[in-house]
Amino acid sequence: MRAAHSLAALGAAFGLLYAGFVLGQQSAPTDYKLVSEDVLAKIDLAKEIDGVEARELRLSSAVIAPDGHVGLHSHRGDPTIVYMLSGVLTNHHDDGTTEEFHAGEAFAEYGSRSHWVENRGSAPARFIVANIHRQ
């Protein structure tokens, strides 16, 4: 009988200790606090990609030196978002339009429209590229 009381007392003490431990733990938050988010560019992937086989989501860092360029190409099946870190990137589209992008700006390229980009400036154009790439 004495062993049963000791076992019960030990179990009760362990239960109280465990309850105190659990109550003292901070639960993981489920909300956002002191966070700001701005969608800089987006692409509806359902309109761009038939399937995801042999595809990968990539995030790359790129630099185009002064007077450098990436030649004419399209992003059909390879939707891409570019975020400028520094320098200026000039984007030329096949319809004759031209846009300049500076640090902190983003743009998306997708679909069959062709374009090419160049660095006309005196400093390197540094940017981050996120795309759904064919392997």
PDB file of C-alpha atoms in Angstrom:
ATOM      1  CA  MET A   1       0.000   0.000   0.000  1.00  0.00           C
ATOM      2  CA  ARG A   2       2.802   2.323   0.913  1.00  0.00           C
ATOM      3  CA  ALA A   3       4.444   1.661  -2.484  1.00  0.00           C
ATOM      4  CA  ALA A   4       1.173   2.493  -4.233  1.00  0.00           C
ATOM      5  CA  HIS A   5       0.932   5.838  -2.365  1.00  0.00           C
ATOM      6  CA  SER A   6       4.547   6.624  -3.219  1.00  0.00           C
ATOM      7  CA  LEU A   7       3.967   5.732  -6.861  1.00  0.00           C
ATOM      8  CA  ALA A   8       0.802   7.864  -6.949  1.00  0.00           C
ATOM      9  CA  ALA A   9       2.582  10.798  -5.303  1.00  0.00           C
ATOM     10  CA  LEU A  10       5.484  10.471  -7.729  1.00  0.00           C
ATOM     11  CA  GLY A  11       3.040  10.367 -10.667  1.00  0.00           C
ATOM     12  CA  ALA A  12       1.205  13.439  -9.369  1.00  0.00           C
ATOM     13  CA  ALA A  13       4.459  15.338  -8.873  1.00  0.00           C
ATOM     14  CA  PHE A  14       5.612  14.393 -12.375  1.00  0.00           C
ATOM     15  CA  GLY A  15       2.222  15.492 -13.784  1.00  0.00           C
ATOM     16  CA  LEU A  16       2.470  18.888 -12.077  1.00  0.00           C
ATOM     17  CA  LEU A  17       6.063  19.328 -13.222  1.00  0.00           C
ATOM     18  CA  TYR A  18       5.126  18.421 -16.817  1.00  0.00           C
ATOM     19  CA  ALA A  19       2.078  20.726 -16.750  1.00  0.00           C
ATOM     20  CA  GLY A  20       4.262  23.587 -15.521  1.00  0.00           C
ATOM     21  CA  PHE A  21       6.788  22.891 -18.272  1.00  0.00           C
ATOM     22  CA  VAL A  22       4.116  22.819 -20.986  1.00  0.00           C
ATOM     23  CA  LEU A  23       2.442  25.973 -19.682  1.00  0.00           C
ATOM     24  CA  GLY A  24       5.808  27.731 -19.599  1.00  0.00           C
ATOM     25  CA  GLN A  25       6.497  27.006 -23.262  1.00  0.00           C
ATOM     26  CA  GLN A  26       5.670  29.748 -25.759  1.00  0.00           C
ATOM     27  CA  SER A  27       3.509  28.533 -28.602  1.00  0.00           C
ATOM     28  CA  ALA A  28       4.554  29.306 -32.142  1.00  0.00           C
ATOM     29  CA  PRO A  29       2.810  32.380 -33.539  1.00  0.00           C
ATOM     30  CA  THR A  30       0.375  31.914 -36.412  1.00  0.00           C
ATOM     31  CA  ASP A  31       0.037  35.548 -37.452  1.00  0.00           C
ATOM     32  CA  TYR A  32       2.292  38.158 -39.035  1.00  0.00           C
ATOM     33  CA  LYS A  33       3.706  40.861 -36.763  1.00  0.00           C
ATOM     34  CA  LEU A  34       5.766  43.871 -37.849  1.00  0.00           C
ATOM     35  CA  VAL A  35       6.061  42.485 -41.369  1.00  0.00           C
ATOM     36  CA  SER A  36       5.527  44.331 -44.628  1.00  0.00           C
ATOM     37  CA  GLU A  37       5.417  42.663 -48.015  1.00  0.00           C
ATOM     38  CA  ASP A  38       5.057  44.131 -51.474  1.00  0.00           C
ATOM     39  CA  VAL A  39       4.463  41.921 -54.505  1.00  0.00           C
ATOM     40  CA  LEU A  40       6.830  43.471 -57.015  1.00  0.00           C
ATOM     41  CA  ALA A  41       5.839  41.408 -60.052  1.00  0.00           C
ATOM     42  CA  LYS A  42       3.777  38.286 -60.643  1.00  0.00           C
ATOM     43  CA  ILE A  43       2.921  35.752 -63.333  1.00  0.00           C
ATOM     44  CA  ASP A  44      -0.116  33.464 -63.578  1.00  0.00           C
ATOM     45  CA  LEU A  45       1.717  30.139 -63.997  1.00  0.00           C
ATOM     46  CA  ALA A  46      -1.404  28.268 -65.137  1.00  0.00           C
ATOM     47  CA  LYS A  47      -1.320  30.329 -68.343  1.00  0.00           C
ATOM     48  CA  GLU A  48       2.416  29.747 -68.872  1.00  0.00           C
ATOM     49  CA  ILE A  49       3.219  26.140 -67.995  1.00  0.00           C
ATOM     50  CA  ASP A  50       1.465  22.950 -69.098  1.00  0.00           C
ATOM     51  CA  GLY A  51       3.191  20.806 -66.463  1.00  0.00           C
ATOM     52  CA  VAL A  52       6.053  20.945 -64.037  1.00  0.00           C
ATOM     53  CA  GLU A  53       7.976  17.881 -65.187  1.00  0.00           C
ATOM     54  CA  ALA A  54      11.617  18.734 -65.965  1.00  0.00           C
ATOM     55  CA  ARG A  55      11.143  22.203 -64.422  1.00  0.00           C
ATOM     56  CA  GLU A  56      12.770  23.864 -61.462  1.00  0.00           C
ATOM     57  CA  LEU A  57      12.104  27.050 -59.547  1.00  0.00           C
ATOM     58  CA  ARG A  58      15.343  29.056 -59.571  1.00  0.00           C
ATOM     59  CA  LEU A  59      16.576  32.178 -57.851  1.00  0.00           C
ATOM     60  CA  SER A  60      19.777  33.537 -59.369  1.00  0.00           C
ATOM     61  CA  SER A  61      22.067  36.505 -58.998  1.00  0.00           C
ATOM     62  CA  ALA A  62      23.272  38.096 -62.236  1.00  0.00           C
ATOM     63  CA  VAL A  63      25.566  40.912 -63.286  1.00  0.00           C
ATOM     64  CA  ILE A  64      25.848  42.615 -66.669  1.00  0.00           C
ATOM     65  CA  ALA A  65      29.020  44.671 -66.989  1.00  0.00           C
ATOM     66  CA  PRO A  66      28.933  48.118 -68.634  1.00  0.00           C
ATOM     67  CA  ASP A  67      28.289  47.752 -72.388  1.00  0.00           C
ATOM     68  CA  GLY A  68      27.189  44.124 -71.831  1.00  0.00           C
ATOM     69  CA  HIS A  69      23.879  42.605 -72.901  1.00  0.00           C
ATOM     70  CA  VAL A  70      21.675  39.486 -73.052  1.00  0.00           C
ATOM     71  CA  GLY A  71      20.557  38.944 -76.651  1.00  0.00           C
ATOM     72  CA  LEU A  72      17.059  38.659 -78.081  1.00  0.00           C
ATOM     73  CA  HIS A  73      14.981  35.844 -76.533  1.00  0.00           C
ATOM     74  CA  SER A  74      11.489  35.105 -75.207  1.00  0.00           C
ATOM     75  CA  HIS A  75      10.274  33.655 -71.919  1.00  0.00           C
ATOM     76  CA  ARG A  76       7.529  31.431 -73.319  1.00  0.00           C
ATOM     77  CA  GLY A  77       7.464  28.496 -70.903  1.00  0.00           C
ATOM     78  CA  ASP A  78      10.151  30.174 -68.788  1.00  0.00           C
ATOM     79  CA  PRO A  79       8.346  32.962 -66.891  1.00  0.00           C
ATOM     80  CA  THR A  80      10.863  35.223 -65.175  1.00  0.00           C
ATOM     81  CA  ILE A  81      10.853  38.020 -62.600  1.00  0.00           C
ATOM     82  CA  VAL A  82      13.852  40.359 -62.301  1.00  0.00           C
ATOM     83  CA  TYR A  83      14.599  42.514 -59.227  1.00  0.00           C
ATOM     84  CA  MET A  84      17.242  45.212 -59.664  1.00  0.00           C
ATOM     85  CA  LEU A  85      19.876  45.557 -56.949  1.00  0.00           C
ATOM     86  CA  SER A  86      22.107  48.241 -58.499  1.00  0.00           C
ATOM     87  CA  GLY A  87      22.888  49.903 -61.785  1.00  0.00           C
ATOM     88  CA  VAL A  88      20.485  50.421 -64.670  1.00  0.00           C
ATOM     89  CA  LEU A  89      19.154  47.766 -67.032  1.00  0.00           C
ATOM     90  CA  THR A  90      17.593  48.790 -70.338  1.00  0.00           C
ATOM     91  CA  ASN A  91      14.945  46.348 -71.573  1.00  0.00           C
ATOM     92  CA  HIS A  92      14.095  46.370 -75.315  1.00  0.00           C
ATOM     93  CA  HIS A  93      10.925  44.623 -76.543  1.00  0.00           C
ATOM     94  CA  ASP A  94      10.223  43.327 -80.038  1.00  0.00           C
ATOM     95  CA  ASP A  95       7.373  45.852 -80.380  1.00  0.00           C
ATOM     96  CA  GLY A  96       9.918  48.705 -80.239  1.00  0.00           C
ATOM     97  CA  THR A  97       9.244  49.756 -76.641  1.00  0.00           C
ATOM     98  CA  THR A  98      12.135  50.330 -74.251  1.00  0.00           C
ATOM     99  CA  GLU A  99      12.142  50.572 -70.452  1.00  0.00           C
ATOM    100  CA  GLU A 100      14.881  51.361 -67.944  1.00  0.00           C
ATOM    101  CA  PHE A 101      14.951  49.645 -64.566  1.00  0.00           C
ATOM    102  CA  HIS A 102      16.882  50.935 -61.530  1.00  0.00           C
ATOM    103  CA  ALA A 103      17.753  49.575 -58.078  1.00  0.00           C
ATOM    104  CA  GLY A 104      14.627  48.592 -56.147  1.00  0.00           C
ATOM    105  CA  GLU A 105      12.496  48.081 -59.261  1.00  0.00           C
ATOM    106  CA  ALA A 106      11.201  44.790 -60.640  1.00  0.00           C
ATOM    107  CA  PHE A 107       9.739  43.540 -63.891  1.00  0.00           C
ATOM    108  CA  ALA A 108       8.299  40.300 -65.259  1.00  0.00           C
ATOM    109  CA  GLU A 109       8.950  38.685 -68.638  1.00  0.00           C
ATOM    110  CA  TYR A 110       6.728  35.872 -69.905  1.00  0.00           C
ATOM    111  CA  GLY A 111       4.833  34.706 -72.954  1.00  0.00           C
ATOM    112  CA  SER A 112       5.915  34.783 -76.569  1.00  0.00           C
ATOM    113  CA  ARG A 113       7.000  38.449 -76.610  1.00  0.00           C
ATOM    114  CA  SER A 114      10.734  38.692 -77.326  1.00  0.00           C
ATOM    115  CA  HIS A 115      13.117  41.109 -75.642  1.00  0.00           C
ATOM    116  CA  TRP A 116      16.766  41.801 -74.977  1.00  0.00           C
ATOM    117  CA  VAL A 117      18.501  43.710 -72.181  1.00  0.00           C
ATOM    118  CA  GLU A 118      21.641  45.817 -72.020  1.00  0.00           C
ATOM    119  CA  ASN A 119      23.690  47.836 -69.566  1.00  0.00           C
ATOM    120  CA  ARG A 120      24.274  51.274 -71.075  1.00  0.00           C
ATOM    121  CA  GLY A 121      25.615  52.668 -67.803  1.00  0.00           C
ATOM    122  CA  SER A 122      29.110  53.013 -66.398  1.00  0.00           C
ATOM    123  CA  ALA A 123      28.512  50.677 -63.416  1.00  0.00           C
ATOM    124  CA  PRO A 124      27.622  46.971 -63.365  1.00  0.00           C
ATOM    125  CA  ALA A 125      23.881  46.181 -63.429  1.00  0.00           C
ATOM    126  CA  ARG A 126      23.269  43.691 -60.596  1.00  0.00           C
ATOM    127  CA  PHE A 127      19.957  41.900 -60.277  1.00  0.00           C
ATOM    128  CA  ILE A 128      18.144  38.873 -58.879  1.00  0.00           C
ATOM    129  CA  VAL A 129      16.284  36.584 -61.284  1.00  0.00           C
ATOM    130  CA  ALA A 130      13.470  34.234 -60.210  1.00  0.00           C
ATOM    131  CA  ASN A 131      12.177  31.878 -62.875  1.00  0.00           C
ATOM    132  CA  ILE A 132      10.612  28.523 -63.678  1.00  0.00           C
ATOM    133  CA  HIS A 133      13.469  27.021 -65.659  1.00  0.00           C
ATOM    134  CA  ARG A 134      13.490  24.090 -68.065  1.00  0.00           C
ATOM    135  CA  GLN A 135      16.071  21.540 -66.921  1.00  0.00           C
TER     136      GLN A 135
END
